[in-house]
Coordinates of C-alpha atoms and ligand atoms in Angstrom, one line a residue:
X1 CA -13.8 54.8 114.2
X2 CA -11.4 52.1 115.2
X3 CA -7.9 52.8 116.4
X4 CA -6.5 51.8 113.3
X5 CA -8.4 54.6 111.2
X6 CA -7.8 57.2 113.6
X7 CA -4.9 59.5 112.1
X8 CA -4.2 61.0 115.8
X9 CA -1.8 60.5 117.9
X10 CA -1.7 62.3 121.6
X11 CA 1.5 63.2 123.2
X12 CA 1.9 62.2 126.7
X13 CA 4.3 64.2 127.3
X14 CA 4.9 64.4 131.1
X15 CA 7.3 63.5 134.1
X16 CA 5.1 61.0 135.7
X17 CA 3.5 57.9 134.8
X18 CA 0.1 59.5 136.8
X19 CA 0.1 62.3 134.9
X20 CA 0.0 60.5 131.6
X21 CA -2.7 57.8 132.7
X22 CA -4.6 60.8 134.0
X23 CA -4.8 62.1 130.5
X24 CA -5.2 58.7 129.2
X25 CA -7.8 58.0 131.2
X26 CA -9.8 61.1 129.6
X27 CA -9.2 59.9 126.0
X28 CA -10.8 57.0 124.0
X29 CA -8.4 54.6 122.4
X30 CA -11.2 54.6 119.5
X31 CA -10.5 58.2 118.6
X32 CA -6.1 58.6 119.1
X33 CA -3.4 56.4 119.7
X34 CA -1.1 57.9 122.4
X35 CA 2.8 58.8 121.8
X36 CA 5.2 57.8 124.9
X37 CA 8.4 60.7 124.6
X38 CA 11.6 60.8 126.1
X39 CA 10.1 62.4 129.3
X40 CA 7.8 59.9 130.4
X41 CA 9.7 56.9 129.0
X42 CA 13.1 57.7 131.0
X43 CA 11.2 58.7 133.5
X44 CA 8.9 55.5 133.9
X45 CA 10.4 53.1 131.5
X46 CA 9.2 50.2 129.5
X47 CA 6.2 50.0 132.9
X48 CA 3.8 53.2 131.0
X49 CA 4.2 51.3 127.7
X50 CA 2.9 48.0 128.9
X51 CA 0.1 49.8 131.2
X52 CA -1.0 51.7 128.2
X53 CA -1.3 48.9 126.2
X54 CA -3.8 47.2 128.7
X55 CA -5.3 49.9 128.1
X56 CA -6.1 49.5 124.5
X57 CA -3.6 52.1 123.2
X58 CA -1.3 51.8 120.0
X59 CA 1.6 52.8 121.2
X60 CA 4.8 55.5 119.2
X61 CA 7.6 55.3 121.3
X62 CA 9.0 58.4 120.4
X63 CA 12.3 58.7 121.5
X64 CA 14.6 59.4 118.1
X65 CA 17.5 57.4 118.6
X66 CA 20.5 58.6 117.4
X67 CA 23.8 57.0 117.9
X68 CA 26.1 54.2 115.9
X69 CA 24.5 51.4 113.9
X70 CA 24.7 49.0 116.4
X71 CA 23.0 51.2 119.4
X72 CA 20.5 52.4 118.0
X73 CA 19.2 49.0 116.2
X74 CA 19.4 47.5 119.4
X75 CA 16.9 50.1 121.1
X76 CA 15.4 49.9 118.3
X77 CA 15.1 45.8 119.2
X78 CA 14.3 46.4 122.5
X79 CA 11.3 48.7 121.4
X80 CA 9.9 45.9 119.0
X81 CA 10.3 43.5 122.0
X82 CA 7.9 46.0 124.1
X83 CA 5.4 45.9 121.6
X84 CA 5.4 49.1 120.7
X85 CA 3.3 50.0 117.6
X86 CA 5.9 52.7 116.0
X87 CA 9.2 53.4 116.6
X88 CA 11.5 56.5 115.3
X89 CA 15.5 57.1 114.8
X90 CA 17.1 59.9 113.2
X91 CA 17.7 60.3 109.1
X92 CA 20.9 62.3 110.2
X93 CA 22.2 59.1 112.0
X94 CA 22.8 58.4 108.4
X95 CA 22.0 55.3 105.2
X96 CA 23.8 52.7 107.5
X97 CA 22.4 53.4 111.2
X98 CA 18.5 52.9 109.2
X99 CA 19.6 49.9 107.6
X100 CA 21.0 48.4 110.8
X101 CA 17.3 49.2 112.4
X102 CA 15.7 47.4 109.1
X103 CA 17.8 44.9 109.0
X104 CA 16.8 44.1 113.1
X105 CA 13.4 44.1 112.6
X106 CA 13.6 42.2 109.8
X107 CA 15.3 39.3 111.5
X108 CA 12.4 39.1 114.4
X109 CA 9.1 36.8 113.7
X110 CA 7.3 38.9 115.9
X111 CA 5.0 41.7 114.8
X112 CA 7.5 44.9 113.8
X113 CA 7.1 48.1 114.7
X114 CA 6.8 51.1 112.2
X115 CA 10.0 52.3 111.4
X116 CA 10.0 56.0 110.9
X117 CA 12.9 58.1 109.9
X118 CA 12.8 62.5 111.8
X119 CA 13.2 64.2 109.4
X120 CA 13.9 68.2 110.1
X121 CA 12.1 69.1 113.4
X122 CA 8.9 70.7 113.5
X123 CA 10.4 73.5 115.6
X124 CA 12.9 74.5 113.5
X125 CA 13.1 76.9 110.3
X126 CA 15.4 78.2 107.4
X127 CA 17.7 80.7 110.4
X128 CA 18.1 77.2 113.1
X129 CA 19.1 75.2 110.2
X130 CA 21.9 77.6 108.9
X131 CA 23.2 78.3 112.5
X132 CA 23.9 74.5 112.1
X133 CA 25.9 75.2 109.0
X134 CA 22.8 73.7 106.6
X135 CA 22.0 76.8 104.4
X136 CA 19.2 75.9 102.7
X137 CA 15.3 75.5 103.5
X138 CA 13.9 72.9 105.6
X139 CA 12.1 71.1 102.8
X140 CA 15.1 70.6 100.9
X141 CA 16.8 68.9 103.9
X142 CA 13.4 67.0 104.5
X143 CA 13.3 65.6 100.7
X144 CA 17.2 64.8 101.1
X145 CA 16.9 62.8 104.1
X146 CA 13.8 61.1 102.5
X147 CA 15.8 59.5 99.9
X148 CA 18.0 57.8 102.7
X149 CA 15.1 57.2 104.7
X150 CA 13.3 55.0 101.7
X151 CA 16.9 53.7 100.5
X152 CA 17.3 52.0 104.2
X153 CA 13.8 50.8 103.8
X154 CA 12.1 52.5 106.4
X155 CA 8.2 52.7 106.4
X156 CA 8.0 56.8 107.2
X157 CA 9.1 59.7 108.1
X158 CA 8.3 62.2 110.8
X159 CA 8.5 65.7 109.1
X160 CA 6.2 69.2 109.2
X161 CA 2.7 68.9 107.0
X162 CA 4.1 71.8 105.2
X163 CA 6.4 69.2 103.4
X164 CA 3.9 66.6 102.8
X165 CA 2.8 66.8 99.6
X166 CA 6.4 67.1 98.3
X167 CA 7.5 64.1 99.9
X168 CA 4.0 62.2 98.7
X169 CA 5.2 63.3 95.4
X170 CA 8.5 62.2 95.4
X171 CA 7.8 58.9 97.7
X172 CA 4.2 57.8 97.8
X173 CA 5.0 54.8 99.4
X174 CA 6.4 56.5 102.9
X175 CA 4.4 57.1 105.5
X176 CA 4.3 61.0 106.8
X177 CA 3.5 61.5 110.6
X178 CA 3.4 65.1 111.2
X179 CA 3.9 67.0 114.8
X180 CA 3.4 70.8 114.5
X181 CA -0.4 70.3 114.2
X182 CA -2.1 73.5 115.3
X183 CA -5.6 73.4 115.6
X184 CA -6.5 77.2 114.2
X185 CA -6.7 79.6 117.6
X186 CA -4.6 77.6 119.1
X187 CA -0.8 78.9 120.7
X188 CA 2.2 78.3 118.5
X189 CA 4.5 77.4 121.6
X190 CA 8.0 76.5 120.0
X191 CA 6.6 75.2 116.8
X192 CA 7.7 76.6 113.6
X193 CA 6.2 74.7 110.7
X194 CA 2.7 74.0 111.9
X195 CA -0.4 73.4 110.0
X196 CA -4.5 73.2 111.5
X197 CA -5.5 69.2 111.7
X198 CA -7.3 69.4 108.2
X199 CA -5.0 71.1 106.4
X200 CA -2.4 68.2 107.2
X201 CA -4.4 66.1 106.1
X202 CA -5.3 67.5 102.7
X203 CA -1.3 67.7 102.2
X204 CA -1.1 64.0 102.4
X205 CA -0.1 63.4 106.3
X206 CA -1.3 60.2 107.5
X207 CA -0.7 60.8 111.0
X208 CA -1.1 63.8 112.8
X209 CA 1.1 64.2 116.4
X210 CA -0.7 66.4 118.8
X211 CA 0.2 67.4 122.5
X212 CA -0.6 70.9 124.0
X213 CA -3.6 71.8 121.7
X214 CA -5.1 68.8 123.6
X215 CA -2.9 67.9 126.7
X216 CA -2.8 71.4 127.7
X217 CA -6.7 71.9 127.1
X218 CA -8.9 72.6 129.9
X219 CA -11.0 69.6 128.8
X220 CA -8.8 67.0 126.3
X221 CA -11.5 64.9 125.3
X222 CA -13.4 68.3 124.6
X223 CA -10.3 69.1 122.3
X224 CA -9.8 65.9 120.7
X225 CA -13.4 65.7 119.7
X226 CA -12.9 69.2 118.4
X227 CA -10.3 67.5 115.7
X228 CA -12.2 64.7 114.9
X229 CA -14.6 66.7 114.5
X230 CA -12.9 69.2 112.4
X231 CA -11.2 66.2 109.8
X232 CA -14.1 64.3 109.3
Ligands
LIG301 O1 9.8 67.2 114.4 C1 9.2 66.9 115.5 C2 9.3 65.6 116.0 C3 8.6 65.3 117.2 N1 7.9 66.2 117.8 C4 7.1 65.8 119.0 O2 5.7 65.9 118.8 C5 5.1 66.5 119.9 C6 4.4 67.8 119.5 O3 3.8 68.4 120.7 P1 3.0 69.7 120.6 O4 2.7 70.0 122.1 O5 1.8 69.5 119.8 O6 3.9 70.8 120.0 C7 6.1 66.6 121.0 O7 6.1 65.4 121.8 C8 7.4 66.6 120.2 O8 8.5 66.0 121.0 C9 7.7 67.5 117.3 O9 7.0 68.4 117.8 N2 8.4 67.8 116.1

């Protein structure tokens, strides 16, 4: 399987650049692409993207910016100019903060970056969203912020599995990479709207975000064979 078939993506989620080339250094580029968080990034900066890189890894900066127009299309700049495969901002930052980012990208000749728009978070549920004064359920929020999300002309969306085929439904042509990806046995940690690997899948995520279940394992190429083996 080459890296661009693979639907996984490994979080390196972790302080230090060793600790995330460790891990790296036990995983195949052939089977995952890796995702670089707000952790590692601020704590190692633009260095761990390049280094993984060299080392064959697709790379999802995944740092959800979220500020004014101008900001965050700039990072969002600065990500394309690192070479990084996707990129991610928040829906909520609203219809003219995505179309700022589209519009960026759209002015570089070099390769662009995915664009992907968070959606709701993975960890969060119908009681986190009405403490925030959102009194509804998670997939309508998701579905709303969709519609933004493809009006700005993004290419995805990061949102739970459990919402995939809705969105599929409603807008086949974005892209759905899904965190809360529990392989069945495994801990739920602070995930709320999780789904195994294949059942994802069969919802219509095409990419599936994975950390613990496999940076947590006692052997994570042991675990991340486990889910290829388990969506074949
Ligand atoms: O809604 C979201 C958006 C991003 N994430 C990120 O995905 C990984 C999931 O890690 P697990 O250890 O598999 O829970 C993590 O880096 C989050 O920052 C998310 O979980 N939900």
């Amino acid at each position: 399987m080459s890296a661009c078939q693979t639907p996984i993506i490994v979080a390196l989620d972790y302080p230090t650049r060793d600790a995330a080339l460790k891990l790296a250094d036990q995983l195949d580029p052939k089977l995952c692409r890796v995702k670089v968080g707000k952790e590692l990034f601020t704590s190692c900066a633009a260095e761990i993207v390049g280094t993984l890189r060299d080392k064959g890894f697709e790379v999802f900066l995944d740092l959800k910016f979220h500020d004014i127009p101008n900001t965050t299309a700039m990072a969002v700049k600065a990500a394309a100019e690192m070479g990084v495969w996707m990129v991610n901002v928040h829906c909520s930052g609203g219809l003219r903060m995505m179309s700022a980012c589209r519009e960026v990208l759209e002015q570089r000749s070099g390769p662009k970056p995915l664009l992907i728009g968070v959606t709701v978070l993975t960890s969060m549920e119908r009681e986190d969203l009405a403490a925030i004064g959102l009194d509804i359920e998670p997939q309508e929020q998701v579905l709303r912020l969709a519609a933004l999300a493809q009006k700005a002309g993004l290419d995805g969306l990061v949102c739970s599995a459990l919402e995939a085929q809705a969105l599929k439904a409603a807008h086949p042509s974005l892209q759905l990479v899904t965190p809360g990806i529990r392989p069945a046995g495994s801990a739920q940690d602070d995930q709320r709207r999780i789904l195994t690997p294949r059942q994802a899948l069969d919802a219509g995520s095409d990419y599936l975000v994975i950390g613990r279940p496999i940076s947590q394992a006692a052997d994570p190429a042991k675990a991340l064979a486990a889910v290829v083996a388990e969506i074949a």
